[in-house]
Tab-separated table of C-alpha atoms and ligand atoms in Angstrom:
chain	number	residue	atom	x	y	z
A	1454	MET	CA	-19.793	-17.749	4.991
A	1455	ASN	CA	-20.333	-14.051	4.917
A	1456	ARG	CA	-22.878	-13.960	2.092
A	1457	SER	CA	-24.820	-10.771	1.677
A	1458	ALA	CA	-28.585	-10.900	1.864
A	1459	VAL	CA	-29.314	-10.514	-1.842
A	1460	THR	CA	-26.217	-11.855	-3.581
A	1461	ASP	CA	-24.613	-15.277	-3.890
A	1462	HIS	CA	-21.015	-14.147	-3.573
A	1463	ASP	CA	-18.766	-12.677	-0.903
A	1464	PRO	CA	-19.123	-8.906	-0.802
A	1465	TRP	CA	-17.061	-6.976	-3.341
A	1466	LEU	CA	-14.598	-4.912	-1.324
A	1467	LEU	CA	-14.438	-1.324	-2.566
A	1468	THR	CA	-12.098	-0.503	0.291
A	1469	PRO	CA	-8.414	0.269	0.923
A	1470	GLY	CA	-7.881	-3.328	2.125
A	1471	PRO	CA	-8.310	-6.136	2.763
A	1472	LEU	CA	-9.325	-6.513	-0.857
A	1473	THR	CA	-11.153	-8.879	-3.127
A	1474	THR	CA	-8.875	-11.668	-4.374
A	1475	SER	CA	-9.313	-14.148	-7.217
A	1476	LEU	CA	-10.603	-17.666	-6.638
A	1477	THR	CA	-7.297	-19.068	-7.903
A	1478	VAL	CA	-5.327	-17.001	-5.376
A	1479	LYS	CA	-7.532	-18.367	-2.612
A	1480	GLN	CA	-7.167	-21.926	-3.959
A	1481	ALA	CA	-3.368	-21.630	-3.926
A	1482	MET	CA	-3.600	-21.733	-0.115
A	1483	LEU	CA	-4.943	-25.299	0.009
A	1484	HIS	CA	-1.564	-26.754	0.998
A	1485	ASP	CA	0.358	-27.183	4.205
A	1486	TYR	CA	4.060	-26.685	3.581
A	1487	GLY	CA	6.654	-26.979	6.319
A	1488	SER	CA	8.939	-23.994	6.571
A	1489	ARG	CA	11.951	-26.143	5.610
A	1490	ASP	CA	10.252	-27.736	2.628
A	1491	ALA	CA	12.459	-27.299	-0.438
A	1492	ARG	CA	9.431	-26.328	-2.527
A	1493	PHE	CA	8.502	-23.629	-0.031
A	1494	ILE	CA	12.050	-22.279	0.085
A	1495	GLU	CA	12.040	-22.111	-3.709
A	1496	ILE	CA	8.704	-20.231	-3.684
A	1497	ASN	CA	10.144	-17.686	-1.248
A	1498	ARG	CA	13.146	-17.164	-3.459
A	1499	ARG	CA	10.901	-16.719	-6.503
A	1500	VAL	CA	8.549	-14.276	-4.768
A	1501	ARG	CA	11.433	-12.130	-3.527
A	1502	GLU	CA	13.094	-12.113	-6.915
A	1503	ARG	CA	9.886	-11.105	-8.681
A	1504	LEU	CA	9.243	-8.258	-6.242
A	1505	VAL	CA	12.734	-6.894	-6.921
A	1506	GLY	CA	11.962	-7.187	-10.630
A	1507	ILE	CA	8.935	-4.907	-10.308
A	1508	VAL	CA	11.286	-1.993	-9.479
A	1509	SER	CA	13.944	-3.205	-11.963
A	1510	GLY	CA	16.274	-3.662	-9.007
A	1511	GLN	CA	18.016	-6.864	-10.153
A	1512	GLY	CA	21.607	-6.767	-8.945
A	1513	SER	CA	21.174	-3.573	-6.920
A	1514	HIS	CA	18.201	-4.156	-4.614
A	1515	GLU	CA	17.106	-6.782	-2.117
A	1516	CYS	CA	13.667	-7.889	-0.984
A	1517	VAL	CA	13.069	-8.590	2.697
A	1518	PRO	CA	9.607	-9.974	3.475
A	1519	LEU	CA	8.078	-9.549	6.921
A	1520	GLN	CA	5.131	-11.135	8.706
A	1521	GLY	CA	2.203	-8.865	9.572
A	1522	SER	CA	0.062	-6.176	8.007
A	1523	GLY	CA	1.501	-3.265	6.079
A	1524	THR	CA	2.134	-1.112	9.121
A	1525	PHE	CA	4.541	-3.737	10.521
A	1526	VAL	CA	6.871	-3.258	7.587
A	1527	VAL	CA	6.494	0.548	7.647
A	1528	GLU	CA	7.601	0.443	11.285
A	1529	ALA	CA	10.408	-1.957	10.403
A	1530	MET	CA	11.621	0.344	7.618
A	1531	LEU	CA	11.798	3.396	9.872
A	1532	ILE	CA	13.542	1.711	12.788
A	1533	ASN	CA	16.043	-0.131	10.598
A	1534	PHE	CA	16.967	2.552	8.097
A	1535	VAL	CA	17.060	5.651	10.298
A	1536	PRO	CA	20.169	5.189	12.458
A	1537	ARG	CA	20.093	6.260	16.102
A	1538	ASP	CA	22.098	9.384	15.296
A	1539	GLY	CA	19.959	10.185	12.240
A	1540	LYS	CA	16.866	12.330	11.880
A	1541	LEU	CA	13.814	11.653	9.766
A	1542	LEU	CA	11.748	14.283	7.981
A	1543	ILE	CA	8.233	12.936	7.367
A	1544	LEU	CA	6.133	14.501	4.613
A	1545	VAL	CA	2.577	14.386	5.926
A	1546	ASN	CA	-0.654	14.884	3.981
A	1547	GLY	CA	-2.832	12.243	5.553
A	1548	ALA	CA	-3.241	9.512	8.139
A	1549	TYR	CA	-0.410	7.297	6.893
A	1550	GLY	CA	2.131	10.095	7.221
A	1551	GLN	CA	0.792	10.730	10.717
A	1552	ARG	CA	1.199	7.036	11.490
A	1553	MET	CA	4.905	7.254	10.623
A	1554	GLN	CA	5.147	10.098	13.093
A	1555	LYS	CA	3.561	7.902	15.758
A	1556	ILE	CA	6.041	5.107	14.987
A	1557	CYS	CA	8.921	7.540	15.558
A	1558	GLU	CA	7.376	8.580	18.875
A	1559	TYR	CA	7.132	4.955	20.044
A	1560	HIS	CA	10.771	4.316	19.220
A	1561	ALA	CA	12.046	7.740	20.280
A	1562	LEU	CA	13.491	8.272	16.812
A	1563	ALA	CA	14.446	11.855	16.045
A	1564	PHE	CA	11.994	13.243	13.499
A	1565	GLU	CA	10.352	16.328	12.121
A	1566	THR	CA	7.314	16.737	9.945
A	1567	LEU	CA	6.478	18.879	6.961
A	1568	VAL	CA	2.699	19.028	6.945
A	1569	PHE	CA	0.432	19.739	3.977
A	1570	ALA	CA	-3.341	19.850	3.628
A	1571	GLU	CA	-4.977	16.470	3.049
A	1572	ASN	CA	-6.283	17.578	-0.337
A	1573	GLU	CA	-2.884	18.801	-1.548
A	1574	PRO	CA	0.099	16.754	-2.679
A	1575	VAL	CA	3.333	17.162	-0.741
A	1576	ASP	CA	5.466	19.945	-2.205
A	1577	PRO	CA	9.014	19.153	-3.411
A	1578	ASP	CA	9.979	22.866	-3.256
A	1579	ALA	CA	9.037	23.061	0.400
A	1580	LEU	CA	11.079	19.892	0.944
A	1581	ALA	CA	14.101	21.444	-0.796
A	1582	GLU	CA	13.828	24.506	1.404
A	1583	ARG	CA	13.650	22.434	4.589
A	1584	LEU	CA	16.567	20.209	3.614
A	1585	ALA	CA	18.697	23.232	2.742
A	1586	ALA	CA	17.902	24.764	6.138
A	1587	ASP	CA	18.531	21.676	8.288
A	1588	GLU	CA	21.728	19.696	7.887
A	1589	SER	CA	20.748	17.280	10.639
A	1590	ILE	CA	17.996	15.619	8.576
A	1591	SER	CA	19.448	12.349	7.293
A	1592	HIS	CA	16.322	10.692	5.849
A	1593	VAL	CA	13.053	11.714	4.212
A	1594	ALA	CA	9.890	9.591	4.347
A	1595	VAL	CA	7.000	9.943	1.918
A	1596	VAL	CA	3.725	8.130	1.242
A	1597	HIS	CA	3.385	7.370	-2.468
A	1598	CYS	CA	-0.414	7.314	-2.659
A	1599	GLU	CA	-1.967	8.742	0.532
A	1600	THR	CA	-4.827	6.299	0.921
A	1601	THR	CA	-6.568	8.670	3.324
A	1602	THR	CA	-7.803	10.638	0.307
A	1603	GLY	CA	-6.402	8.686	-2.652
A	1604	ILE	CA	-4.088	11.562	-3.540
A	1605	LEU	CA	-0.978	10.842	-5.578
A	1606	ASN	CA	2.207	12.360	-4.195
A	1607	PRO	CA	4.981	13.408	-6.627
A	1608	LEU	CA	7.365	10.567	-5.802
A	1609	LYS	CA	9.868	11.244	-8.590
A	1610	ALA	CA	10.212	14.951	-7.698
A	1611	VAL	CA	10.520	14.149	-3.977
A	1612	ALA	CA	13.179	11.529	-4.768
A	1613	ASP	CA	15.119	13.965	-6.966
A	1614	VAL	CA	15.122	16.711	-4.324
A	1615	THR	CA	16.129	14.245	-1.610
A	1616	GLU	CA	18.945	12.847	-3.721
A	1617	SER	CA	20.243	16.255	-4.817
A	1618	HIS	CA	20.483	17.256	-1.149
A	1619	GLY	CA	22.397	14.072	-0.353
A	1620	ARG	CA	19.749	12.562	1.919
A	1621	ALA	CA	18.169	9.103	1.855
A	1622	LEU	CA	14.552	8.391	0.910
A	1623	LEU	CA	12.139	5.938	2.553
A	1624	VAL	CA	8.871	5.276	0.711
A	1625	ASP	CA	5.541	3.889	1.879
A	1626	SER	CA	4.175	2.701	-1.471
A	1627	MET	CA	1.671	0.375	0.188
A	1628	SER	CA	-1.447	1.289	-1.763
A	1629	ALA	CA	0.288	2.105	-5.066
A	1630	PHE	CA	2.870	-0.625	-5.516
A	1631	GLY	CA	2.113	-2.824	-8.500
A	1632	ALA	CA	-0.324	-0.349	-10.056
A	1633	LEU	CA	1.856	2.748	-10.380
A	1634	PRO	CA	5.375	2.391	-11.732
A	1635	VAL	CA	8.473	2.761	-9.534
A	1636	ASP	CA	11.775	2.191	-11.316
A	1637	SER	CA	14.698	2.044	-8.896
A	1638	ARG	CA	17.038	3.235	-11.657
A	1639	GLU	CA	15.125	6.512	-11.935
A	1640	ILE	CA	13.730	6.966	-8.453
A	1641	ARG	CA	16.467	6.728	-5.846
A	1642	PHE	CA	15.328	5.250	-2.556
A	1643	ASP	CA	17.080	3.450	0.269
A	1644	ALA	CA	13.938	1.497	1.084
A	1645	LEU	CA	10.368	1.136	-0.153
A	1646	VAL	CA	7.651	-0.917	1.503
A	1647	ALA	CA	4.386	-2.460	0.350
A	1648	SER	CA	2.270	-5.491	1.231
A	1649	SER	CA	0.829	-8.679	-0.183
A	1650	ASN	CA	-2.768	-7.530	-0.200
A	1651	LYS	CA	-3.073	-4.241	-1.990
A	1652	CYS	CA	-2.465	-3.787	-5.715
A	1653	LEU	CA	-0.647	-7.122	-5.961
A	1654	GLU	CA	-3.918	-8.832	-4.979
A	1655	GLY	CA	-2.567	-11.486	-2.641
A	1656	VAL	CA	-4.142	-12.165	0.738
A	1657	PRO	CA	-3.225	-10.080	3.790
A	1658	GLY	CA	-0.506	-11.329	6.122
A	1659	MET	CA	2.856	-10.051	4.992
A	1660	GLY	CA	4.667	-6.950	3.884
A	1661	PHE	CA	7.993	-6.561	2.157
A	1662	CYS	CA	10.803	-4.051	1.995
A	1663	LEU	CA	12.709	-3.397	-1.207
A	1664	ALA	CA	16.060	-1.937	-0.267
A	1665	GLU	CA	19.207	-0.792	-1.990
A	1666	ARG	CA	21.764	-3.402	-0.967
A	1667	GLY	CA	24.379	-1.070	0.526
A	1668	ALA	CA	21.728	0.780	2.506
A	1669	LEU	CA	20.365	-2.525	3.822
A	1670	GLU	CA	23.833	-3.726	4.812
A	1671	ALA	CA	24.314	-0.481	6.729
A	1672	THR	CA	21.228	-1.134	8.875
A	1673	ARG	CA	22.961	-3.827	10.910
A	1674	GLY	CA	22.336	-3.236	14.601
A	1675	ASN	CA	19.912	-0.352	14.095
A	1676	SER	CA	16.665	-2.141	14.939
A	1677	ASP	CA	15.351	-1.792	18.486
A	1678	SER	CA	12.853	-4.607	17.829
A	1679	LEU	CA	13.682	-8.286	17.487
A	1680	CYS	CA	10.684	-9.166	15.309
A	1681	LEU	CA	11.059	-6.164	13.027
A	1682	ASP	CA	14.794	-6.487	12.480
A	1683	LEU	CA	14.986	-6.439	8.677
A	1684	PHE	CA	18.742	-6.927	8.584
A	1685	GLU	CA	18.486	-10.162	10.564
A	1686	GLN	CA	15.453	-11.272	8.543
A	1687	TRP	CA	17.474	-10.740	5.378
A	1688	ARG	CA	20.515	-12.547	6.762
A	1689	GLY	CA	18.336	-15.510	7.700
A	1690	LEU	CA	16.794	-15.718	4.250
A	1691	GLU	CA	20.124	-15.371	2.519
A	1692	GLY	CA	21.666	-17.949	4.850
A	1693	ASN	CA	19.299	-20.919	4.761
A	1694	GLY	CA	16.382	-19.591	2.736
A	1695	GLN	CA	14.175	-19.467	5.804
A	1696	TRP	CA	12.259	-16.838	7.675
A	1697	ARG	CA	13.490	-16.368	11.240
A	1698	PHE	CA	10.112	-17.109	12.804
A	1699	THR	CA	7.063	-19.070	11.571
A	1700	PRO	CA	6.403	-17.839	8.045
A	1701	PRO	CA	2.870	-17.103	6.841
A	1702	THR	CA	3.093	-20.124	4.528
A	1703	HIS	CA	-0.406	-19.938	3.069
A	1704	CYS	CA	-0.089	-16.224	2.490
A	1705	ILE	CA	3.163	-16.768	0.560
A	1706	LEU	CA	1.618	-19.520	-1.584
A	1707	ALA	CA	-1.231	-17.152	-2.393
A	1708	PHE	CA	1.213	-14.326	-3.076
A	1709	ASP	CA	3.217	-16.465	-5.503
A	1710	ARG	CA	0.005	-17.214	-7.395
A	1711	ALA	CA	-1.043	-13.544	-7.223
A	1712	LEU	CA	2.290	-12.598	-8.816
A	1713	ASP	CA	1.625	-15.088	-11.646
A	1714	GLU	CA	-1.684	-13.346	-12.255
A	1715	PHE	CA	-0.032	-9.926	-12.000
A	1716	GLU	CA	2.487	-10.894	-14.679
A	1717	ALA	CA	-0.216	-12.459	-16.863
A	1718	GLU	CA	-2.131	-9.187	-16.725
A	1719	GLY	CA	0.896	-7.302	-18.054
A	1720	GLY	CA	2.558	-6.242	-14.806
A	1721	VAL	CA	2.314	-2.661	-13.628
A	1722	ALA	CA	0.986	-1.381	-16.983
A	1723	GLY	CA	-1.806	-3.945	-17.124
A	1724	ARG	CA	-2.748	-3.759	-13.466
A	1725	GLY	CA	-2.625	0.041	-13.430
A	1726	GLY	CA	-4.660	0.125	-16.639
A	1727	ARG	CA	-7.472	-1.956	-15.155
A	1728	TYR	CA	-7.528	0.248	-12.057
A	1729	ARG	CA	-7.597	3.410	-14.166
A	1730	ASP	CA	-10.607	2.005	-16.044
A	1731	ASN	CA	-12.268	1.159	-12.735
A	1732	CYS	CA	-11.593	4.639	-11.429
A	1733	ARG	CA	-12.947	6.356	-14.554
A	1734	VAL	CA	-16.146	4.296	-14.577
A	1735	LEU	CA	-16.650	4.928	-10.872
A	1736	VAL	CA	-15.975	8.668	-10.920
A	1737	ASP	CA	-17.994	9.338	-14.094
A	1738	GLY	CA	-20.887	7.263	-12.782
A	1739	MET	CA	-20.907	8.831	-9.321
A	1740	ARG	CA	-20.736	12.340	-10.815
A	1741	ALA	CA	-23.683	11.459	-13.057
A	1742	LEU	CA	-25.563	10.563	-9.874
A	1743	GLY	CA	-24.747	13.977	-8.383
A	1744	PHE	CA	-21.764	13.102	-6.161
A	1745	GLU	CA	-18.634	15.254	-6.041
A	1746	THR	CA	-15.076	14.045	-5.605
A	1747	LEU	CA	-12.840	15.666	-3.004
A	1748	LEU	CA	-9.913	15.824	-5.405
A	1749	PRO	CA	-9.618	17.198	-8.920
A	1750	ASP	CA	-8.899	14.432	-11.441
A	1751	GLU	CA	-5.244	15.411	-11.890
A	1752	LEU	CA	-4.455	14.730	-8.217
A	1753	GLN	CA	-6.433	11.495	-8.024
A	1754	ALA	CA	-4.542	8.193	-8.042
A	1755	PRO	CA	-6.548	5.268	-9.517
A	1756	ILE	CA	-6.556	3.533	-6.134
A	1757	ILE	CA	-9.347	4.878	-3.976
A	1758	VAL	CA	-11.710	7.823	-4.528
A	1759	THR	CA	-12.953	10.185	-1.833
A	1760	PHE	CA	-16.487	11.529	-2.337
A	1761	LEU	CA	-17.978	14.428	-0.429
A	1762	MET	CA	-20.927	13.549	1.738
A	1763	PRO	CA	-24.037	14.963	-0.014
A	1764	SER	CA	-25.473	18.004	1.730
A	1765	ASP	CA	-29.063	16.747	1.260
A	1766	PRO	CA	-30.442	16.332	4.811
A	1767	ASP	CA	-32.201	13.129	3.697
A	1768	PHE	CA	-28.843	11.470	2.965
A	1769	GLU	CA	-27.777	9.294	5.844
A	1770	PHE	CA	-24.389	7.610	5.501
A	1771	GLN	CA	-25.146	4.558	7.645
A	1772	ALA	CA	-28.293	3.761	5.646
A	1773	PHE	CA	-26.341	4.290	2.409
A	1774	TYR	CA	-23.537	2.030	3.611
A	1775	ASP	CA	-25.953	-0.671	4.800
A	1776	GLY	CA	-27.961	-0.550	1.569
A	1777	LEU	CA	-24.824	-1.047	-0.512
A	1778	SER	CA	-23.614	-3.768	1.805
A	1779	GLU	CA	-26.928	-5.650	1.423
A	1780	ARG	CA	-26.369	-5.506	-2.316
A	1781	GLY	CA	-22.897	-6.971	-1.968
A	1782	TYR	CA	-20.706	-3.845	-2.115
A	1783	VAL	CA	-18.594	-2.694	0.819
A	1784	ILE	CA	-17.464	0.934	0.829
A	1785	TYR	CA	-15.381	2.794	3.393
A	1786	PRO	CA	-16.011	5.776	5.646
A	1787	GLY	CA	-13.846	8.863	5.187
A	1788	LYS	CA	-10.975	9.648	7.535
A	1789	LEU	CA	-10.560	13.360	6.922
A	1790	THR	CA	-10.429	16.537	8.914
A	1791	VAL	CA	-11.099	18.832	5.928
A	1792	ALA	CA	-14.558	17.505	4.992
A	1793	GLU	CA	-17.247	14.892	5.639
A	1794	THR	CA	-16.516	12.161	3.138
A	1795	PHE	CA	-16.717	8.502	2.221
A	1796	ARG	CA	-14.417	6.423	0.026
A	1797	MET	CA	-14.798	3.837	-2.707
A	1798	GLY	CA	-11.811	1.782	-3.825
A	1799	CYS	CA	-10.835	0.779	-7.362
A	1800	ILE	CA	-8.276	-1.908	-6.470
A	1801	GLY	CA	-8.398	-5.647	-5.862
A	1802	ARG	CA	-9.761	-8.277	-8.227
A	1803	LEU	CA	-12.499	-6.023	-9.583
A	1804	ASP	CA	-13.118	-4.704	-13.071
A	1805	ALA	CA	-15.375	-2.169	-14.773
A	1806	SER	CA	-18.365	-4.519	-14.501
A	1807	HIS	CA	-18.047	-4.489	-10.702
A	1808	MET	CA	-17.867	-0.701	-10.770
A	1809	ARG	CA	-21.025	-0.564	-12.878
A	1810	GLY	CA	-22.653	-2.994	-10.451
A	1811	ALA	CA	-21.679	-0.719	-7.580
A	1812	LEU	CA	-23.164	2.274	-9.424
A	1813	ASP	CA	-26.431	0.376	-9.960
A	1814	ALA	CA	-26.474	-0.399	-6.256
A	1815	VAL	CA	-25.839	3.275	-5.396
A	1816	LYS	CA	-28.708	4.288	-7.689
A	1817	ALA	CA	-31.035	1.725	-6.118
A	1818	VAL	CA	-30.141	2.782	-2.571
A	1819	LEU	CA	-30.570	6.491	-3.365
A	1820	GLY	CA	-33.966	5.723	-4.924
A	1821	ARG	CA	-35.065	4.113	-1.713
B	894	PLP	C1	-2.854	0.081	3.774
B	894	PLP	C2	-1.753	1.035	3.994
B	894	PLP	C3	-0.782	0.808	4.988
B	894	PLP	C4	-0.777	-0.388	5.899
B	894	PLP	O1	-1.940	-0.566	6.597
B	894	PLP	P1	-2.227	-1.952	7.350
B	894	PLP	O2	-3.617	-1.751	7.837
B	894	PLP	O3	-1.252	-2.097	8.419
B	894	PLP	O4	-2.097	-3.037	6.315
B	894	PLP	C5	0.263	1.706	5.103
B	894	PLP	N1	0.337	2.784	4.299
B	894	PLP	C6	-0.559	3.029	3.336
B	894	PLP	C7	-0.396	4.232	2.470
B	894	PLP	C8	-1.648	2.166	3.154
B	894	PLP	O5	-2.551	2.411	2.206
């Protein structure tokens, strides 16, 4: 077991994922179900139905799960929903927008980018201008919370502009889904993707796509990948209740349990509320210790916080990281071009007491 030197538990993961999960979620995996087991098929049905419920998409939207990490389902979304004669406009203000660009390059999908600074949200007015100027853009892709910085993008405004210009919206809500509300009746999207292991607090291993049914039906034949063909994955599940290829059975059992715990916590409002508390405790505490956040509070999503590297020449990130790790807290290096930074996450099965513990550890390491 990966015990830290001075604690008796697995490290608390203050990272963008994988994340800390509850004991009960881990225990839910202590079963071996065959993929044709009626109980397993029922669990799949229940998980998919509950995910659709989170966006209030009952009757209008479908859930297609997919094996792999989050990026697998981002790639699947782009190659299924953007037809070969379409063109995607990617709103970029961080690494996950850039990754969508790379996906388009791999698949030779026609795309353009609208690039913003990493410490600024994407701008719906600039989007409106670009859409008005270019009739050939069929789809717009946006990252809900850009995990690179933790910045919250204005999803509703982006969706409204996209809809009013008659284009389709594709959303990477990976790090926000389950903690920040998305109502499919108010925010029009063709497809939105997220994964089992971020704010829904399951274990890593699968992503899912929530899609408007008509838009999903229209994707038939678009995919240039067998494994990532969401239309065929959906048809398989609708046909016999089974995944096309070996399902991540243990991951789905854990996810079903994680969704029980999500609902017990009060769904998006409860989960988001705990993360907002975590974020407030973390940011207030770090500021009290002299750290500065990259983002002003009004741009900060309660998901992951980017701190500027202190200018003190005695501060050495590796020693800081190692000291926290020894005390049972894992943080994350920054990934920015605008500034030297590090990140601390607020998501996963952590509460304000873990944040206070992390602050105590920061204080102790700085003292040393
Ligand atoms: C975590 C994340 C992903 C997926 O990353 P994986 O490492 O493939 O799980 C995609 N987009 C965003 C915004 C994310 O935070």
